[in-house]
PDB file of C-alpha atoms in Angstrom:
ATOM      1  CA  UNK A   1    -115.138   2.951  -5.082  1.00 68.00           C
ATOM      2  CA  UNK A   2    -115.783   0.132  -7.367  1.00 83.00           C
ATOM      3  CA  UNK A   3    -114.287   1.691 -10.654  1.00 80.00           C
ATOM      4  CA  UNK A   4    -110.997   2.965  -7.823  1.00 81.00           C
ATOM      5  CA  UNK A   5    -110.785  -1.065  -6.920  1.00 84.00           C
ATOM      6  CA  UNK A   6    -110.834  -1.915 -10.774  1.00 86.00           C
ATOM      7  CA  UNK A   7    -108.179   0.822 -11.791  1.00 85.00           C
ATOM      8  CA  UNK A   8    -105.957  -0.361  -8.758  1.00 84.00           C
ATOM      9  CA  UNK A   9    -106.305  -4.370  -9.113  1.00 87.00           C
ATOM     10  CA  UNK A  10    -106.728  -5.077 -12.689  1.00 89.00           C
ATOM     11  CA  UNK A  11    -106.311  -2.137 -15.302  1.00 88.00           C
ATOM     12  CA  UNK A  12    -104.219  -0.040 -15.364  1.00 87.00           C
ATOM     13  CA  UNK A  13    -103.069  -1.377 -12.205  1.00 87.00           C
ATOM     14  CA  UNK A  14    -101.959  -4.405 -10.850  1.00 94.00           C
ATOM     15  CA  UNK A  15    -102.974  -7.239 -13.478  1.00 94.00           C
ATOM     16  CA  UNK A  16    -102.449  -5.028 -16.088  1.00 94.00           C
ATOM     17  CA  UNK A  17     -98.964  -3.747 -15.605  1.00 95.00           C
ATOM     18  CA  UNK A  18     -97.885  -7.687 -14.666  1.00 95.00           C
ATOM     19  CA  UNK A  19     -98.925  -9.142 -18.131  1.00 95.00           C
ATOM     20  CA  UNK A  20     -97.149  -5.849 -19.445  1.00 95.00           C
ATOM     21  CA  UNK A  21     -93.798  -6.256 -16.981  1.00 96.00           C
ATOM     22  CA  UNK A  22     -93.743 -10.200 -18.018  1.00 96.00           C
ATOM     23  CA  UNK A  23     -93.645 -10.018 -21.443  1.00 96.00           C
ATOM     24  CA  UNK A  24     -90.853  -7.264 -21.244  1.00 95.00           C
ATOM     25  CA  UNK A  25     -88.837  -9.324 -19.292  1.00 95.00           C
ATOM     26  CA  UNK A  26     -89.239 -12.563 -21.631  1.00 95.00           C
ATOM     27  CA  UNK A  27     -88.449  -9.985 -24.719  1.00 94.00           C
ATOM     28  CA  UNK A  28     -84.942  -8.755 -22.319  1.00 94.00           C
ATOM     29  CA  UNK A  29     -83.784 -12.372 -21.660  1.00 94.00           C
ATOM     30  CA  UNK A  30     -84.664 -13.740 -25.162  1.00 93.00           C
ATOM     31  CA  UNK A  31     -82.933 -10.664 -26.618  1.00 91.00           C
ATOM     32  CA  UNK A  32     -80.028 -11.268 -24.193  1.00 91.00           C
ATOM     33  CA  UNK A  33     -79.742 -14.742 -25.246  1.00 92.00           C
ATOM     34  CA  UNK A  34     -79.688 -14.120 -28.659  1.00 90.00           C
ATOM     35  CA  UNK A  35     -76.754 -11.681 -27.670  1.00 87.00           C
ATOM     36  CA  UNK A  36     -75.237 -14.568 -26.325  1.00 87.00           C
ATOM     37  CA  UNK A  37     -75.757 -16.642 -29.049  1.00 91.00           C
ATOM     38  CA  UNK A  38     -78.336 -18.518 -27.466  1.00 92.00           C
ATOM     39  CA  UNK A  39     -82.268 -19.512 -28.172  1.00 92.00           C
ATOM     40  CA  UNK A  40     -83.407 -17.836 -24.968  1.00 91.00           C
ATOM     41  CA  UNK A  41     -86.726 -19.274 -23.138  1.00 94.00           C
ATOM     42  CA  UNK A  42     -90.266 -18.874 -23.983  1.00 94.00           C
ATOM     43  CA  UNK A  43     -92.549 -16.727 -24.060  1.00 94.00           C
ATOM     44  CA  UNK A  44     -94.334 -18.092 -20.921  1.00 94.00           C
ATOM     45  CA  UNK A  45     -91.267 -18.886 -19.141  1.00 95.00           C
ATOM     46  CA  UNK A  46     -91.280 -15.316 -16.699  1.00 95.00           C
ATOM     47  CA  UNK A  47     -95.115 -16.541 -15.454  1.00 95.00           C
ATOM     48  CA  UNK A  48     -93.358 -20.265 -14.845  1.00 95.00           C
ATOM     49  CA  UNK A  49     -90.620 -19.107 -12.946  1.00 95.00           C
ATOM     50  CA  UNK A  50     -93.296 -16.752 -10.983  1.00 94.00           C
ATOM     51  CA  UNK A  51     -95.523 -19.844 -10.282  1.00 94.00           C
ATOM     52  CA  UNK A  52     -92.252 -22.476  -9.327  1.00 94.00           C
ATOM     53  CA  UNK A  53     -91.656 -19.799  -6.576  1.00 93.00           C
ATOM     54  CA  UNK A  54     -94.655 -18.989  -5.598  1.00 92.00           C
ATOM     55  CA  UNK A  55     -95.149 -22.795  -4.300  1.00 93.00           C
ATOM     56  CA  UNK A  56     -91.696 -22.954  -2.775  1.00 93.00           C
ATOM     57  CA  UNK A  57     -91.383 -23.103   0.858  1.00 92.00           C
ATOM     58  CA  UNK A  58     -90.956 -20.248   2.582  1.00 92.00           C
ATOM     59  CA  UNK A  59     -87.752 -20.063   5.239  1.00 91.00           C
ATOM     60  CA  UNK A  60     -87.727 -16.996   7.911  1.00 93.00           C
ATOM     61  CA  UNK A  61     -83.749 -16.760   9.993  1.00 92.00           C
ATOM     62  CA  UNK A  62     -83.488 -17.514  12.998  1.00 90.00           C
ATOM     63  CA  UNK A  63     -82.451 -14.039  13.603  1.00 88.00           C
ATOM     64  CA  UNK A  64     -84.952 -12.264  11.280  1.00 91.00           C
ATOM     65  CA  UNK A  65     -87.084  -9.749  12.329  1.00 93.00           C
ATOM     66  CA  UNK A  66     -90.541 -11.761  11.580  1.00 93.00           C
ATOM     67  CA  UNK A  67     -92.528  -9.075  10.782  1.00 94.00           C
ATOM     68  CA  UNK A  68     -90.579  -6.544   8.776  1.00 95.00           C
ATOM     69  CA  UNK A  69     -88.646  -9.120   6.936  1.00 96.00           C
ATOM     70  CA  UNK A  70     -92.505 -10.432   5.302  1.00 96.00           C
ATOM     71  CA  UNK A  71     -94.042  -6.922   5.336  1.00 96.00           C
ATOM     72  CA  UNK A  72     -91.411  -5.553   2.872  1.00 96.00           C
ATOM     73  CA  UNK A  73     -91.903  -7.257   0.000  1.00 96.00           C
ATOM     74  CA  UNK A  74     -95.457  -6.171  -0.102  1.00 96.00           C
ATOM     75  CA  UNK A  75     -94.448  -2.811   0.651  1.00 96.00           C
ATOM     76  CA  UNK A  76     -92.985  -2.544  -2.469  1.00 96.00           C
ATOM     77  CA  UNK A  77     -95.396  -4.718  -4.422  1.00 97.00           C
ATOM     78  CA  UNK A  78     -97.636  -1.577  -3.319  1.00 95.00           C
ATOM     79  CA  UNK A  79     -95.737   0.876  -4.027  1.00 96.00           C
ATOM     80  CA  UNK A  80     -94.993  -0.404  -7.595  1.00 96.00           C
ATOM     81  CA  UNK A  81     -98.755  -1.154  -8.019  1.00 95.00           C
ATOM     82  CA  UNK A  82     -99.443   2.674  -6.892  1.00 94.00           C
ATOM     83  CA  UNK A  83     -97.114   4.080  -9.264  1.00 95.00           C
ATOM     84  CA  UNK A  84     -98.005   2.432 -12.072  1.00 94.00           C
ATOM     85  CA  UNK A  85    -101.930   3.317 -11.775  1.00 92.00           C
ATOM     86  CA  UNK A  86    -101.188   6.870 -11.199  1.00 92.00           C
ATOM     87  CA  UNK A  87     -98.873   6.906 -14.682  1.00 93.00           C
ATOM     88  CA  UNK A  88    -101.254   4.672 -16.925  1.00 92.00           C
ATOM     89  CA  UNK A  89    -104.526   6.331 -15.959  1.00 89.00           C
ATOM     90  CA  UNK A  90    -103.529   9.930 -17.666  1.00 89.00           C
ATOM     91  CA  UNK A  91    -102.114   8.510 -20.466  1.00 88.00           C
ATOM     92  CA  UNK A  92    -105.305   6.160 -20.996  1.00 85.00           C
ATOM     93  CA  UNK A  93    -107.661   8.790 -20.426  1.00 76.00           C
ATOM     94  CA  UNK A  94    -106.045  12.131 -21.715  1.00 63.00           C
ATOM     95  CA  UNK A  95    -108.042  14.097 -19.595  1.00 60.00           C
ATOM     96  CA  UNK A  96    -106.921  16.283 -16.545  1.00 55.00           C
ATOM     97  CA  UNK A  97    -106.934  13.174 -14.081  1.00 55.00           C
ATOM     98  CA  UNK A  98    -104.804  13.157 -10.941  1.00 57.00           C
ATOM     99  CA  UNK A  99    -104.163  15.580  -8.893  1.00 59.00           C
ATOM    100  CA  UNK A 100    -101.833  18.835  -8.839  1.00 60.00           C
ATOM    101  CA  UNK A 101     -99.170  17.022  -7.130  1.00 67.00           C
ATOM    102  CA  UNK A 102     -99.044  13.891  -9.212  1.00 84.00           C
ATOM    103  CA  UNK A 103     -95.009  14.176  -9.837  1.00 92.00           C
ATOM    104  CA  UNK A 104     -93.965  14.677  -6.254  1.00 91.00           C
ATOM    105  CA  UNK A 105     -96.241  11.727  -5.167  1.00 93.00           C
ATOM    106  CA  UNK A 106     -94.807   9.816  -8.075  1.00 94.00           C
ATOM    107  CA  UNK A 107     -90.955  10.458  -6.805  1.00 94.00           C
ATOM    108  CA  UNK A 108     -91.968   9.501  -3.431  1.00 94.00           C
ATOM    109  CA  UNK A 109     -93.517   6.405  -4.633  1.00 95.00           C
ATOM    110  CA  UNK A 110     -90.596   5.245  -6.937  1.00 96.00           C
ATOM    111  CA  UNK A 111     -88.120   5.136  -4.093  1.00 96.00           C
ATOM    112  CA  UNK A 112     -90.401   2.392  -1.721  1.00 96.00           C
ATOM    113  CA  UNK A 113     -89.279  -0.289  -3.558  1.00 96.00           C
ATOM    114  CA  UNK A 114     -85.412   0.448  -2.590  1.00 96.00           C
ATOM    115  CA  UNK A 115     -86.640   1.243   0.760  1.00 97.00           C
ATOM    116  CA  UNK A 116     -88.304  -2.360   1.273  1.00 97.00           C
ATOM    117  CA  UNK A 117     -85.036  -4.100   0.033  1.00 96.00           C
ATOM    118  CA  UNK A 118     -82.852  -2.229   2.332  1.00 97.00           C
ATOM    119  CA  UNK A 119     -85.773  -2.631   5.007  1.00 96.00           C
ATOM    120  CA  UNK A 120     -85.562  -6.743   3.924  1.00 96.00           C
ATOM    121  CA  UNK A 121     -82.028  -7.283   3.908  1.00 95.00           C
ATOM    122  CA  UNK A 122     -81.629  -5.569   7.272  1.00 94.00           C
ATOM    123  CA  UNK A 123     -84.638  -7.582   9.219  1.00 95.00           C
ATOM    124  CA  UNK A 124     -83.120 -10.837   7.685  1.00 94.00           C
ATOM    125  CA  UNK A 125     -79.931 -10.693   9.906  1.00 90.00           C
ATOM    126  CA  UNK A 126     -77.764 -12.168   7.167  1.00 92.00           C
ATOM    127  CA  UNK A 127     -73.976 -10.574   6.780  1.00 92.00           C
ATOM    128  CA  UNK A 128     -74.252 -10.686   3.328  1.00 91.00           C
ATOM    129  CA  UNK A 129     -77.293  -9.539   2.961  1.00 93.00           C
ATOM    130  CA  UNK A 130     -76.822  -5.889   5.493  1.00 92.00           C
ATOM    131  CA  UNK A 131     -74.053  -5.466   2.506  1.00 92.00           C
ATOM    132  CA  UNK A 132     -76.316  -5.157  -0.300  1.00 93.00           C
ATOM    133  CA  UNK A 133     -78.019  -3.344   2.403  1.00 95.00           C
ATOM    134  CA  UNK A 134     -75.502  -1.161   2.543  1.00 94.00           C
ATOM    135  CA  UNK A 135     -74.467  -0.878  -1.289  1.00 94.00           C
ATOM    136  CA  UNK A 136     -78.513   0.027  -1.871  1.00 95.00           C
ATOM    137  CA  UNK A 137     -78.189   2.903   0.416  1.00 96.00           C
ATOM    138  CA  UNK A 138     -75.716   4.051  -1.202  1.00 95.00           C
ATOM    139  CA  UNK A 139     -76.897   3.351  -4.374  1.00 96.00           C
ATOM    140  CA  UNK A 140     -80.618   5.285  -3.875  1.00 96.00           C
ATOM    141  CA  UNK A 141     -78.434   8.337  -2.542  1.00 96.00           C
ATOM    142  CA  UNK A 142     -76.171   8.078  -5.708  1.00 96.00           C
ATOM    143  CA  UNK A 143     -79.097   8.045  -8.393  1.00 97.00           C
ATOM    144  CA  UNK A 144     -81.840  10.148  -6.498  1.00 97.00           C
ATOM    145  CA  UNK A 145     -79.695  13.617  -6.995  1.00 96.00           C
ATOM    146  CA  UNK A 146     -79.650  13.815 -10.680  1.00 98.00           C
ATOM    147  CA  UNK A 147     -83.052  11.745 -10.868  1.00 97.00           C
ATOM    148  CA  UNK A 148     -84.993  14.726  -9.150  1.00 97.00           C
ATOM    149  CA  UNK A 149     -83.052  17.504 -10.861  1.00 97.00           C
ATOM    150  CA  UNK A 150     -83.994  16.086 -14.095  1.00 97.00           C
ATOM    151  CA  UNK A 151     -87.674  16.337 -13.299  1.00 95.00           C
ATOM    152  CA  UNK A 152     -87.358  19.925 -12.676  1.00 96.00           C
ATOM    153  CA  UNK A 153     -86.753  20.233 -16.879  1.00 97.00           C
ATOM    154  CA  UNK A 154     -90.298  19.065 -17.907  1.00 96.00           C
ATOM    155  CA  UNK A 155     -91.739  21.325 -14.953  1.00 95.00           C
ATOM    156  CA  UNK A 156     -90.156  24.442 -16.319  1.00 96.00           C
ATOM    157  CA  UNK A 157     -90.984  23.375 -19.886  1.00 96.00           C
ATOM    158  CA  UNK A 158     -94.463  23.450 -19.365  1.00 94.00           C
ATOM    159  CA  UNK A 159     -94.459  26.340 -16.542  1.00 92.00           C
ATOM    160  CA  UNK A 160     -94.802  25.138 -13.067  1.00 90.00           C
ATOM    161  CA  UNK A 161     -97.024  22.036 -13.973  1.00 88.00           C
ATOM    162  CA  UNK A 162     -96.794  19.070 -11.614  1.00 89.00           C
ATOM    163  CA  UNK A 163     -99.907  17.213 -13.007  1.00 90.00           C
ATOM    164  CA  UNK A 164     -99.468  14.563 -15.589  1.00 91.00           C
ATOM    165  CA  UNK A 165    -101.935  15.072 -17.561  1.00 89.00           C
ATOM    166  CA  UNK A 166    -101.414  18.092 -18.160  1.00 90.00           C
ATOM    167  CA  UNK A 167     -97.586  18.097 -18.749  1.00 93.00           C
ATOM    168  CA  UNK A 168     -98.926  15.273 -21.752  1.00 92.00           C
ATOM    169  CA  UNK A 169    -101.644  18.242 -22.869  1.00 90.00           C
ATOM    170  CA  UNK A 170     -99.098  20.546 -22.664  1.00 93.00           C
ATOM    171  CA  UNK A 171     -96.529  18.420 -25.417  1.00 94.00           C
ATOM    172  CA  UNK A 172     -99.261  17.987 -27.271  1.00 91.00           C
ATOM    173  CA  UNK A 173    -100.108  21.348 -28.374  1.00 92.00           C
ATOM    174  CA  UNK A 174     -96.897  22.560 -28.442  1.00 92.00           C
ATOM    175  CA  UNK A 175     -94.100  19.331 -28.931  1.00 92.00           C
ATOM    176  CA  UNK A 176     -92.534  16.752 -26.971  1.00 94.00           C
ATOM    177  CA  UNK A 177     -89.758  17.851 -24.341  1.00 96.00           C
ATOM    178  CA  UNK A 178     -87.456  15.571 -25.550  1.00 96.00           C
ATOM    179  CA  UNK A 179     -87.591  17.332 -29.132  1.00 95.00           C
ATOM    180  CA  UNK A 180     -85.654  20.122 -26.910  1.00 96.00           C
ATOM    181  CA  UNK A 181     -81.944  20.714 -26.315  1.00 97.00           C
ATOM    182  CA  UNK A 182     -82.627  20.665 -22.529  1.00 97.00           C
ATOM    183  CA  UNK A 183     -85.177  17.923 -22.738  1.00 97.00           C
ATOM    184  CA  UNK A 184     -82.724  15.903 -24.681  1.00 97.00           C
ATOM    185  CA  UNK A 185     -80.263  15.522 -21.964  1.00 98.00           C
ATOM    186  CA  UNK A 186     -82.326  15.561 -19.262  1.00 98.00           C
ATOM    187  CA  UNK A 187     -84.095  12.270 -20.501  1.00 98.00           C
ATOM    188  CA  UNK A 188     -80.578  10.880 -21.021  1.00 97.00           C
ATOM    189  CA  UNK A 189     -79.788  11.500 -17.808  1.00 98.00           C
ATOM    190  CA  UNK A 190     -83.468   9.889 -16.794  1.00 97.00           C
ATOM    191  CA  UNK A 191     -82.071   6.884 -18.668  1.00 97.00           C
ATOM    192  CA  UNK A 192     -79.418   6.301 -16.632  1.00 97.00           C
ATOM    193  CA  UNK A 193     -81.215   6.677 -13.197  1.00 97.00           C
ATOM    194  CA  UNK A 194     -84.092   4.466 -14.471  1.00 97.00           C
ATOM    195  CA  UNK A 195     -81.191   1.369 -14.741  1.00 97.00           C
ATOM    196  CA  UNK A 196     -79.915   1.809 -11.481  1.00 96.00           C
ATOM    197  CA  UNK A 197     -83.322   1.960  -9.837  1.00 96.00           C
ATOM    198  CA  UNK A 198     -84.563  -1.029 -11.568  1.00 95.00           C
ATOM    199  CA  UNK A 199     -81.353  -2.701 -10.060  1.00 93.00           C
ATOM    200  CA  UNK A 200     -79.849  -3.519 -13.422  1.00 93.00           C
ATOM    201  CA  UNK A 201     -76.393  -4.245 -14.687  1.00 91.00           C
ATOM    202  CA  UNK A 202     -74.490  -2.371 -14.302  1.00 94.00           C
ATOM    203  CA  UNK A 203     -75.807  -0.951 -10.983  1.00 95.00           C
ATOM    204  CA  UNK A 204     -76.657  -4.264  -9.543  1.00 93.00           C
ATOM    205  CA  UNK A 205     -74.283  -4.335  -6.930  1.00 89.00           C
ATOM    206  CA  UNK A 206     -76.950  -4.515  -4.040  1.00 91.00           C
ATOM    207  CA  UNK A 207     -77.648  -8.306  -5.588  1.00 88.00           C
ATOM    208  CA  UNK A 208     -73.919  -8.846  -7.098  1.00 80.00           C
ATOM    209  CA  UNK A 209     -74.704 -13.064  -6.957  1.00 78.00           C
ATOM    210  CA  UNK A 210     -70.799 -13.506  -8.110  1.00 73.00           C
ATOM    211  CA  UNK A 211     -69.445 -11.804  -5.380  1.00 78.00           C
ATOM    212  CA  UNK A 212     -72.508 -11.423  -2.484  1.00 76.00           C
ATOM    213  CA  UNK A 213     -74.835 -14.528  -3.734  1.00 76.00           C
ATOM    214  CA  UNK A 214     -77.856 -12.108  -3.978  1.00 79.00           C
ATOM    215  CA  UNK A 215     -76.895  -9.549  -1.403  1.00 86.00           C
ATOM    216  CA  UNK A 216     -80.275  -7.894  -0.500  1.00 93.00           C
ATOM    217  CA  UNK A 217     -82.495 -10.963  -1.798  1.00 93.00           C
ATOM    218  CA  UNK A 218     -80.261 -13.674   0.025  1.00 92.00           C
ATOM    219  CA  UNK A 219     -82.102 -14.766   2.696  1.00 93.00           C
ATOM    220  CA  UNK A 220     -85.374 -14.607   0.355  1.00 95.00           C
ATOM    221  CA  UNK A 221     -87.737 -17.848  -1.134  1.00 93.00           C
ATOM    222  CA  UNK A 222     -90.826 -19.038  -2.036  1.00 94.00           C
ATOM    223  CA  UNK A 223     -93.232 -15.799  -2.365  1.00 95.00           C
ATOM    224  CA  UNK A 224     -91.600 -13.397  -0.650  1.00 96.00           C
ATOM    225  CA  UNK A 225     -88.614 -13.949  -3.486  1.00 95.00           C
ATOM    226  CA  UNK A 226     -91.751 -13.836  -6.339  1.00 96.00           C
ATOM    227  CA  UNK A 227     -93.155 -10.611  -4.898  1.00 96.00           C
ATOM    228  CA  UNK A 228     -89.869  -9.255  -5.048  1.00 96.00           C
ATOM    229  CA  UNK A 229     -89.059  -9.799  -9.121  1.00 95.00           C
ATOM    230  CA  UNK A 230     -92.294  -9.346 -10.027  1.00 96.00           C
ATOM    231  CA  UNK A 231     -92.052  -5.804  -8.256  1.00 97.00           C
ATOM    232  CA  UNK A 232     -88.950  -5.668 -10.400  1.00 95.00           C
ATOM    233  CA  UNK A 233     -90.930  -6.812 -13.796  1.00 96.00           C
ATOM    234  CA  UNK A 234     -93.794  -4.019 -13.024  1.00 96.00           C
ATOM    235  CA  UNK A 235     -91.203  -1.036 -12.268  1.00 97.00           C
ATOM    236  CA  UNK A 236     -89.511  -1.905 -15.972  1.00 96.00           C
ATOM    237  CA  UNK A 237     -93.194  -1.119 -17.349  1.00 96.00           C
ATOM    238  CA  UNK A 238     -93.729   1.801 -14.773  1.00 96.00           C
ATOM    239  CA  UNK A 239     -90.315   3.512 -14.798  1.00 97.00           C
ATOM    240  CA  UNK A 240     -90.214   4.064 -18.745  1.00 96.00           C
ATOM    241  CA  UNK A 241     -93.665   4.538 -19.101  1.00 96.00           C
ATOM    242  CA  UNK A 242     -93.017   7.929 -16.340  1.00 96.00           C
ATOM    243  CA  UNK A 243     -89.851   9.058 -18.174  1.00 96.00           C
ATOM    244  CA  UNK A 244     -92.058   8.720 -21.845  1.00 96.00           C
ATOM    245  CA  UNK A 245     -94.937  10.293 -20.563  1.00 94.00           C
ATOM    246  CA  UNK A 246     -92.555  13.566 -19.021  1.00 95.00           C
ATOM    247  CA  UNK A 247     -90.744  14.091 -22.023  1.00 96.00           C
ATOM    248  CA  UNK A 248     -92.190  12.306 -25.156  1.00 93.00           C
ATOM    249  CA  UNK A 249     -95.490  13.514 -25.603  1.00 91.00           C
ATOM    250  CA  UNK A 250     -97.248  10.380 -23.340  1.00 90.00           C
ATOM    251  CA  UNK A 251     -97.711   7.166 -24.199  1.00 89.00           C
ATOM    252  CA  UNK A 252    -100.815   5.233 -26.201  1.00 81.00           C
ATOM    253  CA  UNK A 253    -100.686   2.031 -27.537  1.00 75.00           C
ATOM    254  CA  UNK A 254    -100.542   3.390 -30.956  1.00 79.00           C
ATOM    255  CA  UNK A 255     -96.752   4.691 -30.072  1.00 82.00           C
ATOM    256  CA  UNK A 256     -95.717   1.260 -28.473  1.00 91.00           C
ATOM    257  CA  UNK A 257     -92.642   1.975 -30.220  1.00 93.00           C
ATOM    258  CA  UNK A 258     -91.300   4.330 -27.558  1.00 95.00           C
ATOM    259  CA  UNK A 259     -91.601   2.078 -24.633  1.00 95.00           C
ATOM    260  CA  UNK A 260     -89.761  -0.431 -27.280  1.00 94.00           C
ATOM    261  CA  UNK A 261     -86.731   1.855 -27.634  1.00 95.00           C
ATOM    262  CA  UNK A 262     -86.384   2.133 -24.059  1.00 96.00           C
ATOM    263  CA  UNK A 263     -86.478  -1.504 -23.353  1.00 95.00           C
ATOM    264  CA  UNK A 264     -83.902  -1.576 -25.922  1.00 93.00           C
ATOM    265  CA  UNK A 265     -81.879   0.607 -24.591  1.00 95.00           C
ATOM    266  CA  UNK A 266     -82.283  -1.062 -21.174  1.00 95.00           C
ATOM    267  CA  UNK A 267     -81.089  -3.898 -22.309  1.00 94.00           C
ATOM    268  CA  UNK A 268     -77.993  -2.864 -24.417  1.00 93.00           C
ATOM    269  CA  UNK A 269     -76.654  -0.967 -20.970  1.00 95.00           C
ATOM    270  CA  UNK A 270     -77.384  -4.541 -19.411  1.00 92.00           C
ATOM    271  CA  UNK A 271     -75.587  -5.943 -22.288  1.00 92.00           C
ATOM    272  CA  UNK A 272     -72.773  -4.115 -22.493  1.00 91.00           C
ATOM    273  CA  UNK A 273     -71.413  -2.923 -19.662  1.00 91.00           C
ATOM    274  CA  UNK A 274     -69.768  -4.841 -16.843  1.00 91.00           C
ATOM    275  CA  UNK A 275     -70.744  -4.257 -13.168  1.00 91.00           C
ATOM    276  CA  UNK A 276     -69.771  -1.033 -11.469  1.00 93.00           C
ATOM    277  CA  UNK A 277     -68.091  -0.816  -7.756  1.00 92.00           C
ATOM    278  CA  UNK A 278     -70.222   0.783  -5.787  1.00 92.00           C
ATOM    279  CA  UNK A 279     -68.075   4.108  -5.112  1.00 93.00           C
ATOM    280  CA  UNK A 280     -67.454   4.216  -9.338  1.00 96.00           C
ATOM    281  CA  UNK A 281     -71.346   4.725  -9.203  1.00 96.00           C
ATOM    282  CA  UNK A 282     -72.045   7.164  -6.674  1.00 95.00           C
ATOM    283  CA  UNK A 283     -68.906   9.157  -8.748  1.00 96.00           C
ATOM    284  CA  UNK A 284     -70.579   8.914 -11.790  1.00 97.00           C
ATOM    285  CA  UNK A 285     -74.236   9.504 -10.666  1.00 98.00           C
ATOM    286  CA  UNK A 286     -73.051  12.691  -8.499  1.00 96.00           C
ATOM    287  CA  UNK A 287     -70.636  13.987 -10.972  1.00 96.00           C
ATOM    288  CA  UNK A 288     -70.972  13.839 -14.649  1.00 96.00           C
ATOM    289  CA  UNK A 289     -75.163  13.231 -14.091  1.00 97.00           C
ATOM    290  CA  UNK A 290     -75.630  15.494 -11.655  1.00 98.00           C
ATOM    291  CA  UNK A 291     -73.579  18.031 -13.700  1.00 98.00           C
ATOM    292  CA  UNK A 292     -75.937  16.869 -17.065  1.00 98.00           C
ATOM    293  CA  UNK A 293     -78.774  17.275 -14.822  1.00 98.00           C
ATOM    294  CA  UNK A 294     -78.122  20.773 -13.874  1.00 98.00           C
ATOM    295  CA  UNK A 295     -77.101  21.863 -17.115  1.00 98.00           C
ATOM    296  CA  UNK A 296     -80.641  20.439 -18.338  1.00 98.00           C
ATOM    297  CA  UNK A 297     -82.105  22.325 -15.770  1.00 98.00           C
ATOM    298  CA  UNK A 298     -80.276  25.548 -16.569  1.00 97.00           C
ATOM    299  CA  UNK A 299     -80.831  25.071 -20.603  1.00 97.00           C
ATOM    300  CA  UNK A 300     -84.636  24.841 -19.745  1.00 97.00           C
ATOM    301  CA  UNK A 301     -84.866  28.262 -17.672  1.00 95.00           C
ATOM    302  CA  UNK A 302     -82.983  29.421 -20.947  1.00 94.00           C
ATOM    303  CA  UNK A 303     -85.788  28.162 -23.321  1.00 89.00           C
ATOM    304  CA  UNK A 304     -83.708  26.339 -25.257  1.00 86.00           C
TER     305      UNK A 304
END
């Protein structure tokens, strides 16, 4: 119980995966200032902002409901917490930890956080924010189609495993997915769905502050509004850490470099691209994804 407590609260879990989600997001907005031919803020400046909430008052609507609008944040604090125990622990231990159904638990997990927005933007009674509401909704059904198909490529691969470890054993004796034609675009297509579910330009339009002032997060301060972006900061160490440990063989902190090139690539899309309406994303998540996603899943049955 003790060492379950430990895993959960400090490493790999909670604690852990903070430090980790803090310093990526100080490397994506120095990186994106540089971009923008600016210095960009320290290195401690994430953990500042955190703390400047954090002792910021707290305001509930009149309309609100009480209790769901301060329960979900910490339903997806928990949720990102969860996930990013159950992804860290095989990759730390390389043995066959988990269970047989650690994928499916995984997917289940990874979708909370959306669910608590859309569950805190409705109980807060704002306009604006049952918008963002709305756009999320949409948004979760958009990416969630080709997300799911995608996983079915690394399942195939490695013959109707679900268990984490042993889709990293797997890789290891006989190469990474991602090495494959089939693995190849299904992790492309797990790139894509990773930005949208970490809420990021150019899927952002659940927050869209130019034209909804925060949608989802509008009626949100103090900690509830902390909780919320440092759920955010944990699922950007979480979500690529899942897609590396799928397809590229796991992840040890010898090979920091592939959690590097996805946090690259995270932030070029976020760089790059302007925001997306909200029916130009459900278009491009059900059409040319989804069709990507298939394809993947079709090359894989193939062998190829």
């Amino acid at each position: 119980m003790t060492k379950l407590l430990f895993n959960f609260l400090i490493f790999p879990g909670f604690l852990f995966t903070v430090v980790f989600g803090l310093a990526a997001n100080w490397i994506d907005r120095k990186v994106t200032a540089r971009i923008q031919w600016r210095v960009g803020p320290p290195w401690y400046q994430p953990l500042i902002d955190l703390v400047k909430l954090s002792i910021k008052e707290i305001t509930i609507p009149r309309t609100a409901s009480k209790e769901l609008f301060l329960l979900s944040p910490m339903i997806g604090l928990s949720a990102a917490t969860l996930v990013s125990t159950l992804v860290w622990l095989p990759n730390i231990d390389r043995v066959s930890t988990g269970f047989s159904g650690d994928i499916i638990v995984i997917v289940y997990l990874l979708t909370l956080p959306a669910i608590a927005v859309i569950l805190g933007a409705s109980a807060s009674g704002n306009p604006l924010a049952s918008l963002g509401a709305s756009r999320e909704i949409k948004m979760v059904i958009a990416y969630e189609l080709p997300f799911i198909i995608s996983l079915v490529v690394p399942v195939i691969k490695s013959h109707g495993v679900l268990k984490l470890s042993d889709i990293i054993n797997y890789q290891a004796a006989h190469g990474s997915f991602v090495a494959s034609l089939s693995g190849m675009i299904a992790f492309i297509v797990m790139i894509f769905c990773m930005q949208a579910k970490l809420g990021l330009v150019p899927f952002d339009a659940s927050e869209a502050e130019t034209e909804i002032m925060g949608g989802v997060l509008i009626e949100y301060s103090g900690m509830l509004l902390a909780i919320f972006k440092l759920t955010k900061a944990m699922l950007m160490v979480a979500l690529p850490l899942f897609l590396i440990t799928l397809f590229w063989q796991g992840f040890n902190f010898l090979s920091i470099w592939k959690y590097v090139i996805l946090l690259v690539i995270i932030i070029l899309i976020r760089n790059t691209n302007p925001r997306v309406r909200i029916d130009q994303a459900v278009g491009f998540f059900w059409g040319k994804m989804t069709l990507l996603a298939i394809l993947a899943v079709l090359l894989a049955i193939k062998g190829m």
